[in-house]
Structures are given as structure tokens and as C-alpha cells.
Tab-separated table of C-alpha atoms in Angstrom:
chain	number	residue	atom	x	y	z
A	363	MET	CA	156.195	31.696	56.288
A	364	ASN	CA	153.534	30.717	58.789
A	365	GLU	CA	152.721	33.235	61.478
A	366	PHE	CA	152.228	32.296	65.109
A	367	THR	CA	149.848	33.855	67.600
A	368	GLY	CA	150.098	32.503	71.151
A	369	ASP	CA	150.528	28.654	70.900
A	370	SER	CA	148.262	28.157	67.893
A	371	ARG	CA	149.543	28.666	64.349
A	372	VAL	CA	147.593	30.978	62.051
A	373	ILE	CA	146.581	29.134	58.956
A	374	SER	CA	148.482	30.240	55.851
A	375	SER	CA	147.689	29.442	52.279
A	376	ASN	CA	149.055	29.966	48.797
A	377	GLN	CA	145.450	30.662	47.767
A	378	VAL	CA	144.060	34.207	47.723
A	379	GLY	CA	140.284	34.494	48.116
A	380	LEU	CA	137.945	31.799	46.954
A	381	HIS	CA	139.503	29.060	44.775
A	382	GLU	CA	139.405	29.980	41.138
A	383	LYS	CA	137.974	26.529	40.258
A	384	LEU	CA	135.530	26.278	43.148
A	385	ASP	CA	132.391	26.823	41.079
A	386	GLU	CA	133.530	24.311	38.409
A	387	VAL	CA	134.348	21.616	40.931
A	388	VAL	CA	131.297	22.037	43.029
A	389	LEU	CA	128.865	22.004	40.028
A	390	LYS	CA	130.605	18.872	38.641
A	391	HIS	CA	129.994	17.013	41.968
A	392	LEU	CA	126.411	18.239	42.147
A	393	GLN	CA	125.741	16.738	38.743
A	394	HIS	CA	127.380	13.331	39.185
A	395	ASP	CA	126.878	10.558	41.724
A	396	PHE	CA	129.710	9.526	44.021
A	397	LYS	CA	130.030	5.762	43.525
A	398	LYS	CA	133.306	4.822	45.262
A	399	PRO	CA	133.042	1.454	47.047
A	400	TYR	CA	132.458	1.579	50.791
A	401	GLN	CA	135.332	0.744	53.200
A	402	THR	CA	134.610	-2.393	55.161
A	403	HIS	CA	135.100	-0.927	58.604
A	404	THR	CA	132.714	1.958	57.992
A	405	LEU	CA	130.065	-0.269	56.514
A	406	ALA	CA	130.232	-2.487	59.567
A	407	ALA	CA	130.115	0.485	61.963
A	408	PHE	CA	127.058	1.845	60.142
A	409	LYS	CA	125.204	-1.446	60.223
A	410	GLU	CA	125.886	-1.740	63.959
A	411	VAL	CA	124.802	1.746	64.893
A	412	GLU	CA	121.809	1.702	62.543
A	413	LYS	CA	120.128	-0.788	64.886
A	414	TRP	CA	120.575	1.566	67.835
A	415	VAL	CA	119.256	4.530	65.799
A	416	GLU	CA	116.162	2.600	64.747
A	417	GLN	CA	115.510	1.480	68.287
A	418	GLN	CA	115.729	4.989	69.682
A	419	GLY	CA	113.326	6.567	67.157
A	420	LYS	CA	114.607	10.081	68.093
A	421	PRO	CA	115.874	13.040	66.048
A	422	ILE	CA	119.424	12.355	64.720
A	423	ILE	CA	122.318	14.786	65.062
A	424	PHE	CA	125.709	14.330	63.436
A	425	ASP	CA	128.906	15.750	64.988
A	426	SER	CA	131.181	15.073	62.032
A	427	CYS	CA	134.972	15.383	62.328
A	428	CYS	CA	134.429	15.257	66.175
A	429	GLY	CA	138.075	14.590	67.121
A	430	VAL	CA	138.183	13.519	70.741
A	431	GLY	CA	134.393	13.849	70.958
A	432	GLU	CA	134.330	16.639	73.582
A	433	SER	CA	131.854	18.547	71.319
A	434	THR	CA	129.756	15.378	70.963
A	435	TYR	CA	129.368	15.275	74.702
A	436	HIS	CA	128.305	18.889	74.955
A	437	ILE	CA	125.857	18.577	72.028
A	438	ALA	CA	124.330	15.551	73.703
A	439	LYS	CA	123.849	17.530	76.874
A	440	ALA	CA	122.216	20.366	74.944
A	441	HIS	CA	119.909	18.034	72.994
A	442	PRO	CA	118.597	15.416	75.454
A	443	GLU	CA	115.632	14.882	73.018
A	444	ALA	CA	117.950	13.582	70.301
A	445	ILE	CA	120.682	10.992	69.646
A	446	ILE	CA	124.057	12.219	68.581
A	447	LEU	CA	126.681	10.381	66.520
A	448	GLY	CA	130.171	11.722	66.899
A	449	MET	CA	132.392	10.630	64.082
A	450	ASP	CA	136.116	10.807	63.235
A	451	LYS	CA	138.450	8.870	61.075
A	452	SER	CA	141.047	8.607	63.826
A	453	ALA	CA	140.752	5.871	66.462
A	454	ASP	CA	143.630	7.514	68.375
A	455	ARG	CA	141.705	10.774	68.728
A	456	LEU	CA	138.550	9.033	69.760
A	457	SER	CA	140.413	7.092	72.390
A	458	LYS	CA	141.139	10.329	74.169
A	459	HIS	CA	137.493	11.144	74.681
A	460	PRO	CA	137.183	13.246	77.887
A	461	SER	CA	134.575	13.113	80.637
A	462	ASP	CA	134.566	16.907	81.024
A	463	GLY	CA	134.745	16.456	84.787
A	464	GLU	CA	130.960	16.968	85.024
A	465	ALA	CA	129.750	13.595	83.942
A	466	SER	CA	131.076	10.440	82.304
A	467	ILE	CA	130.092	8.960	79.020
A	468	GLU	CA	128.107	6.345	80.981
A	469	GLU	CA	125.877	9.055	82.417
A	470	LEU	CA	124.731	10.318	78.937
A	471	ASP	CA	123.140	7.549	76.945
A	472	ASN	CA	122.110	9.621	73.935
A	473	TYR	CA	125.391	9.628	72.039
A	474	ARG	CA	127.906	7.235	70.413
A	475	LEU	CA	131.352	7.758	69.083
A	476	LEU	CA	132.300	6.091	65.734
A	477	GLN	CA	135.620	5.578	63.943
A	478	VAL	CA	134.528	5.856	60.331
A	479	ASN	CA	135.273	7.280	56.876
A	480	LEU	CA	132.749	10.100	56.520
A	481	ASN	CA	132.881	9.829	52.718
A	482	ASP	CA	131.221	6.441	53.257
A	483	PHE	CA	129.139	7.056	56.361
A	484	TRP	CA	127.358	10.104	55.002
A	485	ARG	CA	126.375	8.235	51.797
A	486	LEU	CA	125.168	5.187	53.780
A	487	ALA	CA	123.009	7.532	55.928
A	488	VAL	CA	121.506	8.977	52.749
A	489	GLU	CA	120.810	5.507	51.360
A	490	ALA	CA	119.068	4.569	54.682
A	491	ASN	CA	116.857	7.731	54.258
A	492	TRP	CA	118.081	9.358	57.432
A	493	THR	CA	117.209	12.998	57.855
A	494	LEU	CA	119.162	14.952	60.356
A	495	SER	CA	117.846	17.647	62.743
A	496	HIS	CA	121.282	19.148	63.105
A	497	HIS	CA	124.713	18.562	61.546
A	498	TYR	CA	127.823	19.978	63.233
A	499	LEU	CA	131.057	20.418	61.231
A	500	LEU	CA	133.341	22.018	63.815
A	501	TYR	CA	136.785	22.943	62.675
A	502	PRO	CA	137.227	20.343	59.839
A	503	ASN	CA	140.781	20.044	58.413
A	504	PRO	CA	141.020	23.122	56.241
A	505	TRP	CA	143.366	21.750	53.661
A	506	PRO	CA	144.549	25.334	52.931
A	507	LYS	CA	146.886	24.510	50.025
A	508	SER	CA	145.275	25.494	46.735
A	509	LYS	CA	145.885	22.050	45.192
A	510	HIS	CA	143.866	20.430	47.969
A	511	LEU	CA	140.498	22.056	47.163
A	512	GLN	CA	138.807	18.672	46.580
A	513	ARG	CA	139.952	17.511	50.046
A	514	ARG	CA	137.729	20.233	51.584
A	515	TRP	CA	134.294	18.944	52.250
A	516	HIS	CA	132.584	21.500	49.965
A	517	GLY	CA	134.993	20.635	47.193
A	518	SER	CA	134.682	16.927	47.592
A	519	ALA	CA	132.513	14.374	45.669
A	520	VAL	CA	130.545	13.685	48.879
A	521	PHE	CA	129.316	17.251	49.229
A	522	PRO	CA	125.850	16.494	47.780
A	523	SER	CA	125.378	13.925	50.522
A	524	ILE	CA	125.869	16.542	53.180
A	525	ILE	CA	123.045	18.495	51.596
A	526	LYS	CA	120.806	15.397	51.213
A	527	LEU	CA	121.162	14.631	54.961
A	528	GLY	CA	119.341	17.845	55.717
A	529	GLY	CA	119.024	19.497	59.049
A	530	GLN	CA	120.545	22.706	60.384
A	531	LEU	CA	124.198	22.862	59.426
A	532	ASP	CA	126.599	24.485	61.956
A	533	LEU	CA	130.028	24.898	60.418
A	534	ARG	CA	132.884	26.692	62.209
A	535	SER	CA	136.445	27.370	61.175
A	536	ASN	CA	139.270	29.675	62.049
A	537	TRP	CA	140.177	29.850	58.343
A	538	PHE	CA	137.521	32.246	57.021
A	539	THR	CA	138.111	31.261	53.413
A	540	TYR	CA	136.902	27.735	54.187
A	541	VAL	CA	133.612	28.996	55.483
A	542	GLU	CA	133.289	31.572	52.594
A	543	GLU	CA	133.855	28.732	50.081
A	544	PHE	CA	131.362	26.532	51.780
A	545	GLN	CA	128.773	29.336	51.594
A	546	GLN	CA	129.372	29.690	47.850
A	547	ALA	CA	129.087	25.927	47.364
A	548	LEU	CA	125.744	25.992	49.132
A	549	ALA	CA	124.584	28.841	46.964
A	550	LEU	CA	125.430	26.905	43.887
A	551	ALA	CA	123.187	24.169	45.209
A	552	GLY	CA	120.396	26.722	45.711
A	553	LEU	CA	120.711	26.978	49.506
A	554	LYS	CA	120.832	30.096	51.666
A	555	SER	CA	123.231	30.434	54.586
A	556	SER	CA	124.388	33.128	57.007
A	557	THR	CA	127.798	33.701	58.636
A	558	GLU	CA	128.913	35.342	61.803
A	559	ILE	CA	131.943	35.681	64.073
A	560	TYR	CA	131.241	33.085	66.744
A	561	THR	CA	132.091	33.273	70.375
A	562	THR	CA	130.769	31.833	73.566
A	563	ASP	CA	131.825	31.744	77.264
A	564	LYS	CA	132.407	28.016	77.022
A	565	PRO	CA	134.224	26.633	74.009
A	566	ILE	CA	133.131	23.029	73.237
A	567	THR	CA	136.125	21.651	71.306
A	568	PRO	CA	139.869	21.631	72.096
A	569	PHE	CA	140.488	23.518	68.817
A	570	GLU	CA	137.982	26.180	69.671
A	571	ARG	CA	139.592	26.717	73.091
A	572	LYS	CA	143.140	26.733	71.595
A	573	TYR	CA	142.300	29.156	68.842
A	574	TRP	CA	140.541	31.646	71.016
A	575	ALA	CA	143.295	31.507	73.665
A	576	SER	CA	145.674	32.377	70.806
A	577	GLY	CA	143.689	35.414	69.815
A	578	GLN	CA	142.146	33.891	66.697
A	579	GLN	CA	138.496	34.163	65.714
A	580	SER	CA	135.987	31.594	64.525
A	581	LEU	CA	133.695	32.134	61.596
A	582	ARG	CA	130.424	30.296	61.821
A	583	LEU	CA	127.971	29.325	59.044
A	584	ILE	CA	124.378	28.368	59.620
A	585	SER	CA	122.221	26.844	56.912
A	586	ASP	CA	118.891	25.055	56.892
A	587	LEU	CA	119.452	22.030	54.634
A	588	LYS	CA	115.903	20.870	54.982
A	589	GLY	CA	115.149	22.909	51.893
């Protein structure tokens, strides 16, 4: 049964430790190109935002799986020298983008929110030769059931594209196994990373705020994907 701490459910899984097929799956994806056709809506979104990115000529930051985009707003405030793309597959979540009470989206002109399929958008960015300065993956869906390994980003066919995009990767999750698997996947690709228990006085995502209020911890992975 799932356990509950406060109002946020602790993640439970039928998997103990790293997935037994993690290495096999990651190595397979590292050795084969992902050639699934692009979805029309993501291709259109990329072509539209590509013009803005080219016009800005600034460092590019991705806030992938951004949910309501609260984190995107805070990342944009912290990096005025860059442009930030907050991306999520859910139009409903993006429609709930907050203003934070400090400023509105109109007062920060260095970020955009996009409803896209990341499996497609990341590959399109690689094809366009984009190189990121930072890439935030904050609390992605953990897919904790053992049978769903390949739905986790590090177990998916698009994992090599995350690496090719470069930049400093900042991954956070309240399911430590997810972060530990991601670290192993990076090691299989020849990349170093470090992990730490992450905390700050001001959480920047609703999940971060909810987990911490419920007594859960976040594990953070940092990796320089520039090689």
C-alpha cells in the first residue's frame, strides 16, 4: 500500500533499487538513433519559437516538464542574461501559469511557455544545433512501476538527445531511485554527475513546495553535459 505523509503521497514502487535492465536499455538507446516521426503540433511550436530564439541571440535554458511554469518564471528572474523555454505536454497545466504576486509574465520578456511533446522538441533542438547553458528537469513524472522503465527520461529512446543538448543539467526528484538511475545512465554515456539533498528557503515549483511541506526530501543531480 502507498504511505502518506502530510498531504503528499510518498512514492511507492514494486522495484527495489536500480532497475535490473537499466544498463541494457540505456546502452541500446545510446547506440541507436530515435527516428519516430514528429507530432505536428510540436513541429509547429518549434518552428515558431525558433525565430524568437534566433532573434534574441542569447544563451538558451530549457525548463522541461515545467507544469504550470512557476519554475520557468523563477529561472527567468535568476537568469536575465538568457532566454528560457518552459515546456510541458499539458495545455491545462500551462493555462494555470501564476504571476507569483511579484510580477506578471508581461514584465519578464525572457521566457516563453510551450505545449509540446518533449520527445520531439528535444530532437528538433538537437537538429537545429542548439546548445543549452542550463537544462532543468524538476520533478518529472517518476513512472515508479518497474514495467515503466522506458517511460522515465533516462530509460527512453530520447535520452541521447538530452545529452547532446549540453549545458548544466539540474534534475530533482522526491523519488531517489529516479535520480540514482539517471546518474547511472549518465555514467554509461561517459558523463560525471553529483547528487545532494536539495533544499532552499524558497521552493520554485508547486511539487517542491508540496513535498517539503509533507516532510519529504528532494534529491538533486548536477551534471555538466558540455563534455
